[in-house]
XYZ file of C-alpha atoms in Angstrom:
448
model
C 0.251 -6.210 -42.951
C 0.684 -3.318 -40.552
C -3.051 -3.430 -39.757
C -2.887 -7.153 -39.014
C 0.125 -6.554 -36.787
C -1.798 -3.978 -34.766
C -4.795 -6.270 -34.521
C -2.625 -9.046 -33.154
C -1.214 -6.838 -30.399
C -3.671 -7.299 -27.547
C -2.566 -6.364 -24.084
C -3.602 -8.549 -21.172
C -5.446 -6.992 -18.265
C -2.395 -7.108 -16.002
C -0.323 -5.429 -18.742
C -2.830 -2.591 -19.058
C -2.784 -2.108 -15.290
C 1.017 -2.056 -15.186
C 1.269 0.412 -18.093
C -1.597 2.528 -16.760
C 0.244 3.225 -13.517
C 3.341 4.222 -15.501
C 1.290 6.640 -17.625
C -0.221 8.341 -14.559
C 3.238 8.615 -12.969
C 4.720 10.262 -16.075
C 1.886 12.797 -16.361
C 2.278 13.708 -12.702
C 6.052 13.974 -13.059
C 5.795 16.447 -15.926
C 3.397 18.715 -14.003
C 5.491 18.587 -10.821
C 8.675 19.417 -12.707
C 7.186 22.715 -13.971
C 7.952 26.035 -12.207
C 4.245 26.517 -11.409
C 4.365 23.590 -8.959
C 7.248 24.653 -6.712
C 7.300 27.208 -3.901
C 10.383 28.883 -5.335
C 8.838 29.300 -8.787
C 11.739 27.372 -10.318
C 11.705 24.087 -12.220
C 12.200 20.958 -10.139
C 14.798 18.397 -11.100
C 12.876 15.876 -13.211
C 14.266 12.902 -11.282
C 12.969 14.383 -8.011
C 9.612 15.139 -9.661
C 9.490 11.588 -11.019
C 10.380 10.173 -7.607
C 7.631 12.224 -5.926
C 5.024 11.248 -8.544
C 6.010 7.576 -8.280
C 5.788 7.729 -4.498
C 2.359 9.425 -4.693
C 0.819 7.093 -7.285
C 2.286 4.074 -5.504
C 0.923 5.578 -2.245
C 4.286 5.201 -0.554
C 5.291 8.503 1.033
C 9.051 8.395 0.504
C 10.250 11.803 -0.732
C 13.540 13.304 -1.831
C 12.287 16.880 -1.295
C 10.144 18.083 1.594
C 6.472 18.030 0.562
C 5.476 20.845 2.920
C 8.115 23.376 1.897
C 9.272 22.504 -1.637
C 5.853 22.415 -3.328
C 3.277 25.197 -3.475
C -0.485 24.642 -3.176
C -0.742 23.562 -6.838
C 2.081 21.052 -6.456
C 0.576 19.693 -3.231
C -2.845 19.452 -4.909
C -1.314 17.478 -7.796
C 0.328 15.151 -5.280
C -3.008 14.750 -3.469
C -4.763 13.816 -6.740
C -1.999 11.360 -7.640
C -2.419 9.762 -4.205
C -6.172 9.409 -4.763
C -5.751 7.899 -8.222
C -2.992 5.607 -7.050
C -4.827 4.515 -3.932
C -8.086 3.634 -5.627
C -6.563 2.545 -8.939
C -6.717 4.411 -12.226
C -9.172 1.829 -13.624
C -11.733 2.876 -10.998
C -11.494 6.483 -12.172
C -11.569 5.434 -15.822
C -14.743 3.451 -15.155
C -16.309 6.383 -13.290
C -15.607 8.749 -16.186
C -17.048 6.214 -18.626
C -20.210 5.917 -16.505
C -20.584 9.707 -16.318
C -20.221 9.933 -20.103
C -22.840 7.217 -20.567
C -20.352 4.796 -22.122
C -21.074 1.086 -21.870
C -18.499 -0.936 -19.911
C -17.409 -3.827 -22.150
C -16.583 -7.351 -21.008
C -12.869 -6.748 -21.645
C -12.946 -3.604 -19.486
C -14.772 -5.535 -16.755
C -12.057 -8.203 -16.797
C -9.354 -5.545 -16.427
C -11.370 -3.955 -13.633
C -11.554 -7.353 -11.943
C -7.740 -7.504 -11.874
C -7.563 -3.923 -10.589
C -10.153 -4.435 -7.829
C -8.786 -7.882 -6.949
C -12.233 -9.515 -6.857
C -13.370 -13.080 -7.490
C -15.795 -12.449 -10.376
C -17.033 -9.767 -12.750
C -20.629 -9.696 -11.555
C -21.615 -6.367 -10.056
C -18.189 -4.809 -10.702
C -19.536 -1.494 -12.001
C -21.865 -1.267 -9.016
C -18.904 -2.057 -6.761
C -16.861 0.773 -8.321
C -19.678 3.202 -7.517
C -19.802 1.848 -3.972
C -16.028 2.138 -3.560
C -15.986 5.753 -4.715
C -18.956 6.735 -2.524
C -17.445 4.926 0.449
C -14.078 6.590 -0.141
C -15.501 10.096 -0.419
C -17.641 9.575 2.696
C -14.799 8.259 4.863
C -12.371 10.925 3.667
C -14.980 13.640 4.264
C -15.552 12.602 7.878
C -11.802 12.180 8.359
C -11.204 15.704 7.086
C -14.022 16.994 9.283
C -12.426 15.529 12.407
C -8.961 16.720 11.400
C -10.346 20.219 10.849
C -11.265 20.490 14.537
C -7.535 20.464 15.235
C -6.015 22.109 12.158
C -8.389 25.060 11.601
C -7.756 26.583 15.064
C -4.017 26.226 14.442
C -3.702 27.251 10.764
C -6.842 29.257 10.012
C -9.896 28.322 7.915
C -8.549 27.916 4.353
C -5.163 26.465 5.240
C -6.656 24.325 8.000
C -9.262 22.857 5.627
C -6.648 22.121 2.987
C -4.432 20.424 5.570
C -7.434 18.412 6.780
C -8.435 17.208 3.300
C -4.837 16.458 2.262
C -4.021 14.381 5.334
C -7.383 12.612 5.309
C -6.789 11.460 1.727
C -3.163 10.622 2.479
C -4.104 8.532 5.539
C -7.032 6.706 3.925
C -4.966 5.875 0.841
C -2.132 4.717 3.129
C 0.187 7.201 1.402
C 1.945 8.826 4.359
C 2.537 12.197 2.671
C 2.367 15.184 5.010
C 2.646 18.915 4.389
C 3.638 20.071 7.878
C 7.173 20.725 6.625
C 10.701 19.664 7.546
C 9.866 15.946 7.173
C 8.104 16.150 10.543
C 5.102 13.906 9.716
C 2.908 13.626 12.855
C 5.695 13.952 15.423
C 4.292 17.337 16.431
C 0.944 15.696 17.260
C 2.136 12.650 19.218
C 0.139 13.785 22.248
C -2.944 14.847 20.262
C -5.367 11.963 20.671
C -7.772 13.230 17.976
C -5.126 13.430 15.226
C -3.506 10.085 16.114
C -6.772 8.139 16.498
C -8.363 9.621 13.353
C -5.218 8.917 11.318
C -5.089 5.358 12.701
C -8.753 4.764 11.862
C -8.340 6.045 8.305
C -5.247 3.878 7.778
C -6.985 0.743 9.059
C -10.169 1.398 7.064
C -8.206 1.992 3.865
C -5.985 -1.026 4.511
C -8.755 -3.577 5.098
C -10.002 -3.544 1.526
C -13.273 -2.508 -0.093
C -14.526 -6.088 -0.458
C -14.297 -6.603 3.301
C -16.174 -3.390 4.139
C -18.853 -4.228 1.572
C -19.423 -7.607 3.197
C -19.403 -6.160 6.710
C -22.007 -3.592 5.652
C -24.278 -6.085 3.862
C -23.923 -9.021 6.265
C -25.942 -9.193 9.448
C -23.493 -11.559 11.130
C -19.727 -12.057 11.070
C -20.366 -15.761 10.563
C -21.869 -15.080 7.141
C -18.942 -13.159 5.676
C -16.603 -14.889 3.242
C -13.456 -16.787 4.156
C -11.435 -13.961 2.574
C -12.926 -11.339 4.901
C -12.494 -13.571 7.946
C -8.816 -14.067 7.095
C -8.265 -10.337 6.544
C -9.897 -9.384 9.853
C -8.097 -12.134 11.798
C -4.611 -11.367 10.478
C -5.103 -7.587 10.687
C -6.235 -7.833 14.324
C -3.240 -9.999 15.254
C -0.762 -7.712 13.490
C -2.179 -4.430 14.816
C -2.648 -5.378 18.467
C 0.255 -7.839 18.610
C 2.496 -5.248 16.965
C 1.323 -2.545 19.380
C 2.083 -4.743 22.399
C 5.559 -5.589 21.111
C 6.253 -1.955 20.194
C 5.298 -0.879 23.720
C 7.679 -3.472 25.193
C 10.526 -2.468 22.875
C 10.141 1.321 23.206
C 8.621 2.149 26.598
C 12.060 2.725 28.174
C 13.582 4.435 25.134
C 14.134 8.155 25.927
C 14.396 8.919 22.187
C 10.809 7.812 21.527
C 8.147 7.289 24.215
C 9.952 6.897 27.567
C 9.139 10.460 28.692
C 5.464 10.283 27.687
C 2.495 9.589 29.941
C 1.187 6.014 30.045
C -1.780 6.891 27.807
C 0.499 8.570 25.258
C 2.859 5.587 25.353
C -0.003 3.212 24.557
C -1.401 5.525 21.866
C 1.945 6.008 20.118
C 2.791 2.296 20.366
C -0.543 1.540 18.726
C 0.103 4.123 15.989
C 3.630 2.760 15.458
C 2.026 -0.639 14.821
C -0.696 0.696 12.511
C 1.335 3.046 10.315
C 3.928 0.530 8.992
C 0.982 -1.266 7.391
C 1.979 0.863 4.329
C 0.749 4.204 5.713
C 4.053 6.030 6.193
C 3.177 8.484 8.952
C 5.203 8.487 12.138
C 4.538 10.115 15.500
C 7.912 9.145 17.002
C 11.363 9.550 15.400
C 12.154 6.440 13.350
C 15.922 6.863 13.656
C 15.541 7.063 17.449
C 13.818 3.697 17.793
C 15.492 0.647 19.295
C 16.868 -2.021 16.944
C 14.024 -4.332 17.989
C 11.450 -1.638 17.204
C 13.014 -0.958 13.805
C 13.097 -4.677 12.966
C 9.440 -5.069 13.955
C 8.588 -2.102 11.743
C 10.405 -3.728 8.799
C 8.351 -6.920 9.241
C 5.070 -4.991 9.398
C 5.998 -2.915 6.311
C 6.853 -6.044 4.328
C 3.488 -7.659 5.146
C 1.478 -4.510 4.435
C -2.302 -4.315 4.145
C -4.994 -6.439 2.519
C -5.882 -7.303 -1.108
C -8.188 -4.880 -2.885
C -7.253 -2.080 -0.500
C -5.186 1.092 -0.799
C -2.236 -0.651 0.880
C 0.840 -2.421 -0.478
C 3.126 -5.204 0.742
C 2.689 -8.937 0.238
C -0.730 -8.584 1.945
C -2.256 -9.982 5.121
C -3.944 -12.925 3.402
C -0.650 -14.053 1.878
C 1.123 -14.227 5.221
C -1.998 -15.814 6.731
C -2.020 -18.614 4.153
C 1.710 -19.220 4.694
C 1.401 -19.497 8.485
C -1.659 -21.736 8.284
C 0.133 -23.963 5.737
C 3.106 -24.343 8.088
C 0.800 -25.182 11.006
C -1.101 -27.750 8.908
C 2.163 -29.374 7.758
C 3.352 -29.621 11.364
C 0.023 -31.206 12.326
C 0.392 -33.717 9.500
C -2.608 -32.491 7.516
C -2.682 -32.971 3.761
C -4.417 -29.660 2.984
C -4.203 -26.093 4.270
C -7.357 -25.714 6.353
C -8.953 -22.916 8.387
C -12.530 -22.006 9.411
C -13.692 -25.436 8.171
C -12.481 -24.640 4.663
C -9.415 -25.721 2.705
C -7.258 -23.718 0.329
C -6.403 -25.037 -3.123
C -2.816 -26.031 -3.881
C -2.707 -23.299 -6.543
C -3.552 -20.633 -3.946
C -0.841 -21.904 -1.600
C 1.699 -21.944 -4.454
C 0.813 -18.348 -5.372
C 1.202 -17.263 -1.745
C 4.662 -18.817 -1.518
C 5.593 -17.342 -4.909
C 4.505 -13.847 -3.862
C 6.389 -14.132 -0.563
C 9.645 -15.190 -2.202
C 9.305 -12.649 -5.022
C 8.849 -9.898 -2.428
C 11.694 -11.126 -0.239
C 13.907 -11.524 -3.301
C 13.202 -7.958 -4.433
C 13.963 -6.508 -0.994
C 17.185 -8.541 -0.660
C 18.351 -7.688 -4.193
C 17.585 -3.983 -3.811
C 19.327 -3.880 -0.424
C 22.398 -5.530 -1.938
C 22.489 -3.030 -4.810
C 21.958 -0.051 -2.509
C 24.730 -1.250 -0.201
C 27.026 -0.813 -3.204
C 25.664 2.515 -4.510
C 25.010 4.269 -1.177
C 28.441 4.485 0.419
C 28.463 5.049 4.157
C 24.813 4.102 4.771
C 24.202 1.532 7.521
C 22.775 -1.867 6.631
C 19.726 -1.408 8.862
C 18.839 1.895 7.165
C 19.222 0.282 3.714
C 16.991 -2.721 4.395
C 14.528 -0.404 6.163
C 14.395 1.801 3.051
C 13.875 -1.118 0.660
C 11.210 -2.757 2.842
C 9.463 0.610 3.100
C 9.560 1.095 -0.678
C 8.342 -2.427 -1.487
C 5.612 -2.271 1.157
C 4.721 1.259 -0.059
C 5.008 2.290 3.586
C 6.915 5.545 3.178
C 8.791 5.409 6.469
C 12.488 6.251 6.383
C 15.440 6.532 8.707
C 16.499 9.684 6.839
C 18.159 7.959 3.893
C 15.711 8.942 1.129
C 16.836 12.560 0.714
C 20.480 11.432 0.599
C 20.058 8.777 -2.103
C 22.243 8.892 -5.198
C 20.549 9.072 -8.603
C 20.973 5.323 -9.051
C 19.564 4.785 -5.561
C 16.525 6.926 -6.394
C 15.858 4.872 -9.531
C 16.147 1.602 -7.592
C 13.705 2.808 -4.925
C 11.278 4.054 -7.613
C 11.297 0.637 -9.287
C 10.706 -1.027 -5.943
C 7.802 1.325 -5.105
C 6.214 0.592 -8.482
C 6.593 -3.165 -8.095
C 5.277 -2.976 -4.552
C 2.129 -1.060 -5.585
C 1.288 -2.890 -8.788
C 2.314 -6.206 -7.260
C 5.339 -8.315 -8.218
C 3.080 -11.170 -9.281
C 1.077 -8.819 -11.519
C 4.258 -7.593 -13.200
C 5.575 -11.142 -13.654
C 2.268 -12.316 -15.130
C 2.205 -9.301 -17.472
C 5.587 -10.353 -18.873
C 4.847 -14.059 -19.209
C 2.750 -15.988 -21.641
C -0.582 -17.487 -20.710
C -0.229 -20.707 -18.746
C -0.724 -23.723 -20.998
C -1.282 -27.276 -19.785
C 1.276 -29.375 -21.658
C -0.548 -32.613 -20.872
C 2.696 -34.149 -19.616
C 3.027 -35.351 -16.043
C 6.505 -36.476 -15.042
C 7.269 -39.314 -12.629
C 7.571 -38.253 -9.000
C 11.096 -37.502 -7.790
C 12.357 -37.495 -4.212
C 14.912 -35.295 -2.450
C 15.866 -34.844 1.174
C 15.029 -31.520 2.876
C 15.408 -30.171 6.370
């Protein structure tokens, strides 16, 4: 009977993904909690180690202890590896190891990989994993090479190279971890055009998604790319450049951020302040010094996040794109959601609305709970923290290091849900959808 019971327990793909992330987080937490991982040579509080591992695997960047000073090289290397695994997905690494060992990838494993890579079908998935890993290594290598031109002269060869590799991986995976110390992020480089532009490029490349870059590489014309890629590029362009313009307007007279900079530096830092909330977590200007309008814009950008199949979190660019297009089509009196001479299925629109309200509900609920547990914290800092955690952005107004134990647990849960995806978690806990064959009579209510 016991054997039959085990045979009947078959995890769905989304359940394996959800549990896989938890397993990686726990392994990382154990290593980081050991004395060999800290600069002081003492054990790290397990909750802080767990928080750091969760933030790394969920490529968030929120930390309760300073990454640059609390951890030694081993601890920082572990964090860097957790970021890489979390950014690309543990299933990608599992598949790579299986390929290297000569193991055949089964249909079930391909289906799980499809969920992990967020692709439309299972054809060519193994080839795509190879492409993703080669693309990732190549981009991170060139990113580190460009960073090294700035960091090696400042820190020396070995330390400069390590800093270059760490921050290249962190930026590409949209993690936002830095090892400059004292929670400084890139504020010390806000006038260094090489560091800011390279970091921005890595964040955007990592946030677009591997499917999009594959199509851009293989297609000779933008007209031939899929509707998905067109939507991703359109929404990303609007958010990045529209956000940069608004950030410049909101902050250009703020003496606490960019008012005292040159015009070029103002434009560059406004652009970076628009790019980095897309789940990256770096900041070149003090977050707590921003205007209320700038902070609110940052919250919106963090909540939206990057694109499906990328290293980024949030509700994703395509989700918000579908929602806006649906609203426009309803206003125009159209029956379907249409764009680029194509229409979206009702099921896709329903999923977009579901994901939006699940995300908003999580942020609102977590903010409400934190407003009770974190006495004395301002409302704007609380909702900023929760939006940052859910969007795996990693930006903070200084609240993270002051969180209570309950607050840390709440933020960890939110980071996990934001990385794995609230819809993925919900689907992993629900039964397979079954068509009951019953269609009820149409009912009418008044709205608006």
